mmCIF file of C-alpha atoms in Angstrom:
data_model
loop_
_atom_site.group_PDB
_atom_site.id
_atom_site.type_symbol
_atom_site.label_atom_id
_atom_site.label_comp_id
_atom_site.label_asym_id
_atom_site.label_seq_id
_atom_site.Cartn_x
_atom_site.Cartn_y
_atom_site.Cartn_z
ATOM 1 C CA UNK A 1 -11.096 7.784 12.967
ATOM 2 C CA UNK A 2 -10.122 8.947 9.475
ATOM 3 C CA UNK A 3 -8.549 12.378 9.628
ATOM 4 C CA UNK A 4 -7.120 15.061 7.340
ATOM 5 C CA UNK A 5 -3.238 16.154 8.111
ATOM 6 C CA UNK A 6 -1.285 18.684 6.646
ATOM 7 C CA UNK A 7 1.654 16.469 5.039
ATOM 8 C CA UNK A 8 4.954 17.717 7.160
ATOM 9 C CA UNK A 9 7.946 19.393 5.782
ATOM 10 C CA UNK A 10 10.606 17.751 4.097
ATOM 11 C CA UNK A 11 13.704 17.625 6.041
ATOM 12 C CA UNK A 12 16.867 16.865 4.209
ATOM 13 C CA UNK A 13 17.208 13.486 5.362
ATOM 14 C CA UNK A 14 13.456 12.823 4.903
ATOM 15 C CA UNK A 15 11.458 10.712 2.092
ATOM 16 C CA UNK A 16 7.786 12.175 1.132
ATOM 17 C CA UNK A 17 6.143 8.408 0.085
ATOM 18 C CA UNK A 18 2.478 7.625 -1.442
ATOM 19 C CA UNK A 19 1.255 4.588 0.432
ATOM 20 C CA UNK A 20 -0.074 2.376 -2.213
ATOM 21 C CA UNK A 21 -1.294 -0.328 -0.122
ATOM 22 C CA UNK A 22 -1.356 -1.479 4.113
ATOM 23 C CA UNK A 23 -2.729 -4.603 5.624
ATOM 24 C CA UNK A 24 -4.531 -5.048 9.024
ATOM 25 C CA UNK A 25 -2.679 -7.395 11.157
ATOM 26 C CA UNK A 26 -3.077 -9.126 14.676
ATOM 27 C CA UNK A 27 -0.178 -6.832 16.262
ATOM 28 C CA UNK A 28 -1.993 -3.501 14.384
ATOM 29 C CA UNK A 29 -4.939 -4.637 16.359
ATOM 30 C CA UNK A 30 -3.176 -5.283 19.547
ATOM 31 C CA UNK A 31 -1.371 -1.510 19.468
ATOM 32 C CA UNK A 32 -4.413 0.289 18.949
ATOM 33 C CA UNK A 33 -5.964 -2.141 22.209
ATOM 34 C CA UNK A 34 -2.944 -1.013 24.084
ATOM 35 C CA UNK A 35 -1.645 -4.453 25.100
ATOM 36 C CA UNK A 36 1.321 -4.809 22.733
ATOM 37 C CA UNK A 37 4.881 -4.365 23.439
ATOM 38 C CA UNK A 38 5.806 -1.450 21.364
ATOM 39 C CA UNK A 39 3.210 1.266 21.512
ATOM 40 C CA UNK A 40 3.344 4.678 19.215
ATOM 41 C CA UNK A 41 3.107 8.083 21.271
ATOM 42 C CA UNK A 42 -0.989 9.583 21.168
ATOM 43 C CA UNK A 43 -2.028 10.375 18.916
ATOM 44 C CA UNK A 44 -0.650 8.232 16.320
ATOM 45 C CA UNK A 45 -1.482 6.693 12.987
ATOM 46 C CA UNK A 46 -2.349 2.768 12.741
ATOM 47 C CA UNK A 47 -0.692 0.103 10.721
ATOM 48 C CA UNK A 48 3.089 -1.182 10.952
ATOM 49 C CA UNK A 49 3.606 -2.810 7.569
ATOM 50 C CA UNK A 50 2.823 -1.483 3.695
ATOM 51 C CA UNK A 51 4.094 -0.126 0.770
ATOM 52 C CA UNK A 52 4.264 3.046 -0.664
ATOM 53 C CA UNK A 53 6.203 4.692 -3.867
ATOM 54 C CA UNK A 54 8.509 7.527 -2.836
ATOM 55 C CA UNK A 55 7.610 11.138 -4.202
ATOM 56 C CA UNK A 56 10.400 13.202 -3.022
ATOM 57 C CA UNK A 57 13.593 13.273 -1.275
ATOM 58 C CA UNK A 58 15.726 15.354 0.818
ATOM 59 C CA UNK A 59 18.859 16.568 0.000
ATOM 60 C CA UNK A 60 20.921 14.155 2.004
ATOM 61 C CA UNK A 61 19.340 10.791 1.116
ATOM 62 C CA UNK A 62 21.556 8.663 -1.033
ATOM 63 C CA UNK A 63 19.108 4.778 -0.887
ATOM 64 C CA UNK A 64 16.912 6.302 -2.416
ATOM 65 C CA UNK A 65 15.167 8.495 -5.171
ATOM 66 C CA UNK A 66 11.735 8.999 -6.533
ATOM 67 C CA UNK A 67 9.749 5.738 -8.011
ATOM 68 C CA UNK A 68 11.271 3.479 -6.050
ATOM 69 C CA UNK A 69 8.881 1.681 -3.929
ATOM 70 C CA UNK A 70 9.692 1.244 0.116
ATOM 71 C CA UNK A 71 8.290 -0.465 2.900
ATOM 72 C CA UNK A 72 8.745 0.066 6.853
ATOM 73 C CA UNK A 73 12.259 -0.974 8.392
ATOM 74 C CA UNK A 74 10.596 -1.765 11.735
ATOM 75 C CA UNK A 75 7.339 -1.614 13.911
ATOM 76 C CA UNK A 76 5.292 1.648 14.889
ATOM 77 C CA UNK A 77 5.633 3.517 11.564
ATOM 78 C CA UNK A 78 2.179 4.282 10.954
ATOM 79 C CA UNK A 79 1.340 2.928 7.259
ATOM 80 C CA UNK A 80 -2.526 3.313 7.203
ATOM 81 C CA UNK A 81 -1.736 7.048 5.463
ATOM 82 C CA UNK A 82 -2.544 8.212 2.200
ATOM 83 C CA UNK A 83 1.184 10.094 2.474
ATOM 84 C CA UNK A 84 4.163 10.647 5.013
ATOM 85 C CA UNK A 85 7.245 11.866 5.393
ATOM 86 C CA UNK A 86 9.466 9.915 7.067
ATOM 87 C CA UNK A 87 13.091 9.488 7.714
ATOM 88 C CA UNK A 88 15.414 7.376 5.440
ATOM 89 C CA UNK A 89 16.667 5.419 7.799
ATOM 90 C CA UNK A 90 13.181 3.992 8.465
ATOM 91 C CA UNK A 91 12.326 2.649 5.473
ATOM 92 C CA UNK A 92 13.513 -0.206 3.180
ATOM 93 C CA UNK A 93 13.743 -0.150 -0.457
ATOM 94 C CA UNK A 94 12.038 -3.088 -2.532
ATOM 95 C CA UNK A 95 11.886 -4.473 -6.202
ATOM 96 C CA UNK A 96 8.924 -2.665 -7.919
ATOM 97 C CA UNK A 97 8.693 -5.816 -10.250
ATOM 98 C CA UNK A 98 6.976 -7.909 -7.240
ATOM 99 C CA UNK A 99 2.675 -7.851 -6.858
ATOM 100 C CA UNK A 100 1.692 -4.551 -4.983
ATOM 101 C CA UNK A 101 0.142 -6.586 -2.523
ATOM 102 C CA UNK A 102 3.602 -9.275 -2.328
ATOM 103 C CA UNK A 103 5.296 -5.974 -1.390
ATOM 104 C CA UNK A 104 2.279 -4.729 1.079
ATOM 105 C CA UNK A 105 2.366 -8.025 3.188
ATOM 106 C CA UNK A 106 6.449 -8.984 2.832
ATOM 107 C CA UNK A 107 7.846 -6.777 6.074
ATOM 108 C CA UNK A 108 6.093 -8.866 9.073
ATOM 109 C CA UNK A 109 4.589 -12.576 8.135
ATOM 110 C CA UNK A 110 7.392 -13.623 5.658
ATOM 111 C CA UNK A 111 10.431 -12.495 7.600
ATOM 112 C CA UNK A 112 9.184 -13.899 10.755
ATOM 113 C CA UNK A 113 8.420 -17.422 9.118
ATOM 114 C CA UNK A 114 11.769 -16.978 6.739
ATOM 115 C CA UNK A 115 13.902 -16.863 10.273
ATOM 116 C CA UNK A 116 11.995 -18.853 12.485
ATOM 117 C CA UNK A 117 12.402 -21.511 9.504
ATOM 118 C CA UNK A 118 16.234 -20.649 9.285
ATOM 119 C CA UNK A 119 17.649 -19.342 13.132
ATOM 120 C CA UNK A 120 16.538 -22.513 15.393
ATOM 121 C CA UNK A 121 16.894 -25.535 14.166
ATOM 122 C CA UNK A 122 19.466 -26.648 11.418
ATOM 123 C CA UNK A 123 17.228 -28.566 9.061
ATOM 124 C CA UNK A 124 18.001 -30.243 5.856
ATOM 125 C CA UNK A 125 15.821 -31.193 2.744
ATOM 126 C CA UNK A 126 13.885 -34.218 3.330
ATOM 127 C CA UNK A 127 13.239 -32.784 7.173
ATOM 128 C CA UNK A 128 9.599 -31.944 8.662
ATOM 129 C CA UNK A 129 8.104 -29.239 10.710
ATOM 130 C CA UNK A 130 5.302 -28.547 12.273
ATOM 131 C CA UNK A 131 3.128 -25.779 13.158
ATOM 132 C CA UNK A 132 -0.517 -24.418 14.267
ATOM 133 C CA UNK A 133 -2.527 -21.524 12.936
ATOM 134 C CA UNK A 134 -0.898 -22.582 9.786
ATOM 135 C CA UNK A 135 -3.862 -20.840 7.955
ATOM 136 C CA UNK A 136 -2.538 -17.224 9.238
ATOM 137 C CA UNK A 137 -0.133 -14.988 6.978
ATOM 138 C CA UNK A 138 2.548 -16.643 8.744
ATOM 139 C CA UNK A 139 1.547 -20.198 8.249
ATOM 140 C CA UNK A 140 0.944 -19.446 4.558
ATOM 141 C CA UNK A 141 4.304 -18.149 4.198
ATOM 142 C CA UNK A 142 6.071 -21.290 6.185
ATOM 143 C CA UNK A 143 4.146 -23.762 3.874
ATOM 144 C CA UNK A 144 5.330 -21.870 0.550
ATOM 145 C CA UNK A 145 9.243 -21.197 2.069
ATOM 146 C CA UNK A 146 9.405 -24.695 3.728
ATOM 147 C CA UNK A 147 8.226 -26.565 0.063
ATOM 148 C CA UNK A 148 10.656 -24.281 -1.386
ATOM 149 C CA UNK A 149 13.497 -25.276 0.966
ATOM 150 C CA UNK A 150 12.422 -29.361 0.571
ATOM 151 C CA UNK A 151 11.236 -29.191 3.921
ATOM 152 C CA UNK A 152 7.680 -31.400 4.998
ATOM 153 C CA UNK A 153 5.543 -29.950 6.458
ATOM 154 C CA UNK A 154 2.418 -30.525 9.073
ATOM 155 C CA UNK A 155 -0.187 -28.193 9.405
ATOM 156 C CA UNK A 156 -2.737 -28.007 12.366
ATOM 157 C CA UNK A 157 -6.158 -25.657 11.911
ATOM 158 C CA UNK A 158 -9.061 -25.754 13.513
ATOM 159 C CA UNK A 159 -11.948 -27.445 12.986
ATOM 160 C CA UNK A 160 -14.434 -25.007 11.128
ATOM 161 C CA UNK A 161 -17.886 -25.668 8.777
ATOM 162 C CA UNK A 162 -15.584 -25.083 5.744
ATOM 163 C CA UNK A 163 -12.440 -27.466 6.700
ATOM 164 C CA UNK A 164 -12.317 -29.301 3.281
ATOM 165 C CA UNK A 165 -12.153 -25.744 1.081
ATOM 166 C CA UNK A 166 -9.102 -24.128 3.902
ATOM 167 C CA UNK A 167 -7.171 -28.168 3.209
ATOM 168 C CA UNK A 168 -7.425 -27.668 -0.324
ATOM 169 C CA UNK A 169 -6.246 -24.142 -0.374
ATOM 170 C CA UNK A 170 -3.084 -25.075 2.174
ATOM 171 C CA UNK A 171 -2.462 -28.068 0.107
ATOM 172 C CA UNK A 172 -2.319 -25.806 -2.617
ATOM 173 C CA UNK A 173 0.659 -23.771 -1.044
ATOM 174 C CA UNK A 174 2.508 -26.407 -1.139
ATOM 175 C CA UNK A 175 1.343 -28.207 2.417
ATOM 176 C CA UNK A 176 2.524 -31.773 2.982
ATOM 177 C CA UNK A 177 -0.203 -32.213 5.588
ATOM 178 C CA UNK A 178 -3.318 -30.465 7.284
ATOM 179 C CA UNK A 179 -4.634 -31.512 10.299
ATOM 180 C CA UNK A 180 -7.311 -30.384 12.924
ATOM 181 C CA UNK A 181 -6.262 -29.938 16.652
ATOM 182 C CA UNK A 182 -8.309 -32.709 17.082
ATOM 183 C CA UNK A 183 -6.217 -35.266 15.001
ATOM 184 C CA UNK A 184 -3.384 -34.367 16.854
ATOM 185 C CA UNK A 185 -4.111 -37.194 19.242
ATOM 186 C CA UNK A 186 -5.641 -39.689 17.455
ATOM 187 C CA UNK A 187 -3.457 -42.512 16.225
ATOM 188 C CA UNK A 188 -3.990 -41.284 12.072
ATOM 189 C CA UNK A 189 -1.160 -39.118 12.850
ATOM 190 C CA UNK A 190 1.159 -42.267 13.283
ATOM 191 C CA UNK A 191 0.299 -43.005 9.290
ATOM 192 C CA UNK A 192 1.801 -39.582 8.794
ATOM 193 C CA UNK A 193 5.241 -40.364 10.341
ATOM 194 C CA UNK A 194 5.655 -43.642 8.233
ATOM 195 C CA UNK A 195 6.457 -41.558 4.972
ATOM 196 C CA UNK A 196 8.366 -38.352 6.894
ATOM 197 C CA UNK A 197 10.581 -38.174 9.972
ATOM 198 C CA UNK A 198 8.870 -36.453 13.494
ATOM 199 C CA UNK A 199 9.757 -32.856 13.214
ATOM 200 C CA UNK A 200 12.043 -31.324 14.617
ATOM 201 C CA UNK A 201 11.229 -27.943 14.157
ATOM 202 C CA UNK A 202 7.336 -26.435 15.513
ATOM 203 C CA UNK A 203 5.950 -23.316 15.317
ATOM 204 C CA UNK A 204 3.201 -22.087 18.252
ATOM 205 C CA UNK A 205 1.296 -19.437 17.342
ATOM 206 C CA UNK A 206 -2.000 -20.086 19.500
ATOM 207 C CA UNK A 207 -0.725 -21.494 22.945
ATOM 208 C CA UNK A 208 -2.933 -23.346 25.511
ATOM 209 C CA UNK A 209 -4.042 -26.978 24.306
ATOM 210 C CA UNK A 210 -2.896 -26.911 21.014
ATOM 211 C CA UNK A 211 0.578 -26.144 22.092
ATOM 212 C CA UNK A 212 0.566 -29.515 24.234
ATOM 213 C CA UNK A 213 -1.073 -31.635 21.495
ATOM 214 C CA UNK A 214 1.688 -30.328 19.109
ATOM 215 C CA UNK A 215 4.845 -30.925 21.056
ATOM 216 C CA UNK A 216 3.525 -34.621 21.649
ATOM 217 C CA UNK A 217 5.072 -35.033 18.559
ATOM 218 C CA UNK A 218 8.258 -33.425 18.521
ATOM 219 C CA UNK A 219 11.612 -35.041 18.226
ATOM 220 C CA UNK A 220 13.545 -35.466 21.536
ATOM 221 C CA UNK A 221 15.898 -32.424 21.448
ATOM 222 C CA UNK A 222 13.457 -30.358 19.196
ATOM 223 C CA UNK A 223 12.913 -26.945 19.511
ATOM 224 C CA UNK A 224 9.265 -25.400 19.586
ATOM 225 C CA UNK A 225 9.520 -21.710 18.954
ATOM 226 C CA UNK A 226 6.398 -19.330 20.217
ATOM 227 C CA UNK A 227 5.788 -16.397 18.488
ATOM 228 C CA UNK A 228 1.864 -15.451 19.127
ATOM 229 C CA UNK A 229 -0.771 -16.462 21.402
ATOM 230 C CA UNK A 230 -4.265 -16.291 20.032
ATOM 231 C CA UNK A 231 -5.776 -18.792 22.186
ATOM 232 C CA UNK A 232 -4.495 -16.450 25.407
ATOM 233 C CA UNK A 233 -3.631 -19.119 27.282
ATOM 234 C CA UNK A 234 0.013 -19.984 29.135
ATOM 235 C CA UNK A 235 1.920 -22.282 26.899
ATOM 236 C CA UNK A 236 1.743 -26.290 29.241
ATOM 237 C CA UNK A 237 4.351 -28.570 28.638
ATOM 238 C CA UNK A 238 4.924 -31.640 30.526
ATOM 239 C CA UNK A 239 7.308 -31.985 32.690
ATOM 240 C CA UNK A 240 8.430 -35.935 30.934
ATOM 241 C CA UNK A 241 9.430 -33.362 27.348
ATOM 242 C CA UNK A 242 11.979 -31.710 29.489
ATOM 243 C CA UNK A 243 13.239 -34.226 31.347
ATOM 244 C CA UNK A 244 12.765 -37.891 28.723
ATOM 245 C CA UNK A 245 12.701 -35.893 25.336
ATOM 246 C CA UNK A 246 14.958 -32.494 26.369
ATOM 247 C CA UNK A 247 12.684 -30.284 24.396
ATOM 248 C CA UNK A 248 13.291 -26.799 23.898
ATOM 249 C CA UNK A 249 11.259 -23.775 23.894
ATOM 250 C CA UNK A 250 11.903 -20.429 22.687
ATOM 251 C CA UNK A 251 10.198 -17.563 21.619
ATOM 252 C CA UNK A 252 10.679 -15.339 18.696
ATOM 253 C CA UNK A 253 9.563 -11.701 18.199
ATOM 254 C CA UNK A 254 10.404 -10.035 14.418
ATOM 255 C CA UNK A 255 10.693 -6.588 15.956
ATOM 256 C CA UNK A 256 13.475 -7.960 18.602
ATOM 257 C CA UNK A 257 15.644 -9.177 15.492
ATOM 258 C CA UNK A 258 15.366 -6.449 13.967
ATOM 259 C CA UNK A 259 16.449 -3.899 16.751
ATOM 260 C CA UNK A 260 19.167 -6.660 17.041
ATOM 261 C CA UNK A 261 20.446 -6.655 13.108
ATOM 262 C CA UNK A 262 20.350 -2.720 12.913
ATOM 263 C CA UNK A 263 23.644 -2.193 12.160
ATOM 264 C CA UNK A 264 23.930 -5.901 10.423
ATOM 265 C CA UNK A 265 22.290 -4.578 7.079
ATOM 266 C CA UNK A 266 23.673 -7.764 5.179
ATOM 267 C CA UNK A 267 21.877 -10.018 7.202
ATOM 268 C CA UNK A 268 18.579 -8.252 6.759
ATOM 269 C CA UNK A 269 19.230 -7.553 2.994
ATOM 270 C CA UNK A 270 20.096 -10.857 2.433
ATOM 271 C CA UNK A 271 16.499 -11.951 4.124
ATOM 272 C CA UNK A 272 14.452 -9.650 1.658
ATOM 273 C CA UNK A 273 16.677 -10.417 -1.554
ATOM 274 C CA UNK A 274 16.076 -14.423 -0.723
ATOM 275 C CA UNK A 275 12.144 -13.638 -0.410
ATOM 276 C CA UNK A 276 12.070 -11.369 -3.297
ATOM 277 C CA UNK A 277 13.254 -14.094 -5.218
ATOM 278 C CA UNK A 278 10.869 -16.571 -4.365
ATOM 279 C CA UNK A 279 8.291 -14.110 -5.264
ATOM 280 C CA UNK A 280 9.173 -13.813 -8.446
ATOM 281 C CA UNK A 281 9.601 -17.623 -8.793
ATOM 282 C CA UNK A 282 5.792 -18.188 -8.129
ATOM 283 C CA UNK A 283 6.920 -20.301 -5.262
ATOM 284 C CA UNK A 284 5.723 -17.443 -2.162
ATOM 285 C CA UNK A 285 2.562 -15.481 -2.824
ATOM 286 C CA UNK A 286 0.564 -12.759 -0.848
ATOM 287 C CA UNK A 287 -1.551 -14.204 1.958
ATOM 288 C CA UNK A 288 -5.250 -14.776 0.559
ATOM 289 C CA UNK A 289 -6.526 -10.626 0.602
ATOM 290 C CA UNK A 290 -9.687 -8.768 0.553
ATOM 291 C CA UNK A 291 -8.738 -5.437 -0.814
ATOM 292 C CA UNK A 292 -10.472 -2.216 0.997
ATOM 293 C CA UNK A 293 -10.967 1.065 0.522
ATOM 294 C CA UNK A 294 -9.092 3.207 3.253
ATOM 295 C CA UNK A 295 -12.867 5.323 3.894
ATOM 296 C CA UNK A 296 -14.023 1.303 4.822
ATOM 297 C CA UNK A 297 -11.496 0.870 7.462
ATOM 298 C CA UNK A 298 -14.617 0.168 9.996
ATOM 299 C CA UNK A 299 -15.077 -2.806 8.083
ATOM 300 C CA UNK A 300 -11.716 -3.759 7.312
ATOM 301 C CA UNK A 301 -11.271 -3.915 11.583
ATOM 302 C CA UNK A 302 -14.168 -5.421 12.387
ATOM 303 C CA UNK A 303 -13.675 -8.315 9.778
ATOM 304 C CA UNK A 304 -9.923 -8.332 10.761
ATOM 305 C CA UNK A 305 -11.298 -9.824 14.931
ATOM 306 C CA UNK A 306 -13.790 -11.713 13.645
ATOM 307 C CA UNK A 307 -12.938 -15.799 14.627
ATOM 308 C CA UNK A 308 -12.195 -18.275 11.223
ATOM 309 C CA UNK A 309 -11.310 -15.523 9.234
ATOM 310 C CA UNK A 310 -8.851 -16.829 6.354
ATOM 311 C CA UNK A 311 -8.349 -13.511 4.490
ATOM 312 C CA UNK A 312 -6.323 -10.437 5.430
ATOM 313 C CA UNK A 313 -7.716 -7.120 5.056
ATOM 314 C CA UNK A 314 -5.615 -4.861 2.875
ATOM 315 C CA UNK A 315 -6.245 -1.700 3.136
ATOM 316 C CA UNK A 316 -6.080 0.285 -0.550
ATOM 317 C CA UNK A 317 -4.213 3.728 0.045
#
């Protein structure tokens, strides 16, 4: 429920922010259900990703001063606020001359499809990849940093009344291909791999059918990284990919690399400066939005679980 709070003290290593702006995601969803692996102490404030503009700073912090705009270092922060206070050490400073909503959306989706795209697989211009739910904020984000990075790629959604409008809109991103789960075994998909090489790289977001259909096509010694599971079913692979094609699977989970690159700031700087760059090239752009007001966050939740949604539900601070 929406709540009043007195805004807490400011301690001398503490930052006093304004949220500006905090989108509704899967794992947001999953906290507040209880079933995800990090869960916030009751009672706590929703959201793990947004942007606010700092107000005030204790006497101790040197990153930062007021103006600058900051988003969350890691998961559990609580960004659906109109104000916190929260620890330096928490929160990441980012270029102010990037879209509000670029900024609101650039802590989770991006990162996790700028090192799933970079960590596993060493792939070269000219190379493919291929991935489902590649209409979610992290499919968007693989399409834009893949065409960047010369990289093909193929894009599996699900069927839906308004396919053609979601192909055009991918395509639009910058996506080679889009195809429905469907396609994935028909024999079209052998006209695909006449002009680009099998991928070696794909991306599993859903698990359960899809995941099987996908890996069909993988490259023997491929990797197929998992890093959701909307379909909430066990990921099946055949035993003739492990043993004929020597697949590989692995998982990948943002806040784990994170945890693991806290004291490796280059590594993580170096991750926001490359995507901040692209932003401001044109070449990666905010998921498609629907900007709410915070009093609307009913809505905004209820719209978030609803099936075929293609819009992510930013919520206006």
């Amino acid at each position: 429920r929406l709540k009043e709070l007195e805004v807490p003290k400011l301690g001398d290593s503490d930052v006093h922010v304004k949220m500006l702006a905090a989108p509704i995601n899967p794992a947001d969803i999953n906290m507040i259900q209880g079933t995800y692996a990090i869960l916030s102490p009751l009672p706590a404030v929703g959201g793990n990703e947004g942007v606010g503009e700092v107000l005030e700073v204790g006497s101790r912090v040197t990153a930062l001063k007021p103006g600058d705009w900051v988003i969350p270092a890691g998961a559990g922060l609580g960004t659906w606020r109109t104000r916190g206070v929260f620890p330096e050490d928490l929160l990441l400073k980012v270029p102010r001359d990037i879209p509000v909503l670029c900024a609101a959306t650039l802590s989770v989706n991006p990162c996790t499809a700028f090192r799933m795209l970079a960590d596993f697989e060493p792939l070269a211009p000219g190379d493919s990849i291929i991935q489902n739910a590649a209409n979610s904020g992290v499919g968007q984000a693989v399409i834009q940093i893949a065409r960047a990075s010369g990289l093909k790629s193929i894009n599996v959604v699900r069927d839906r009344p308004d396919l053609p409008k979601l192909v055009e809109r991918l395509m639009a991103l910058g996506a080679d291909h889009v195809v429905t789960e469907e396609m994935l075994r028909k024999p079209e998909m052998k006209e695909i791999f006449k002009s680009i090489p099998k991928p070696r790289l794909a991306l599993n977001c859903v698990g359960g059918k899809s995941t099987t259909e996908m890996l069909r096509h993988l490259q023997p010694k491929g990797t197929m990284v998992t890093y959701g599971g909307m379909a909430k079913q066990p990921v099946m692979v055949p035993v003739s990919a492990f043993i004929f094609r020597d697949v590989r699977l692995r998982g990948f989970w943002m806040s784990q690399w994170r945890k693991d690159h806290a004291q490796d700031q280059e590594s993580v700087a170096g991750m926001m400066d490359a995507l901040c760059q692209l932003i401001r090239r044109g070449q990666l752009t905010a998921p498609a939005c629907t900007e709410v007001p915070l009093q609307d966050y009913k809505a905004a939740l209820e719209a978030t679980m609803k099936p075929f949604v293609s819009s992510k539900q930013i919520l206006l601070l």
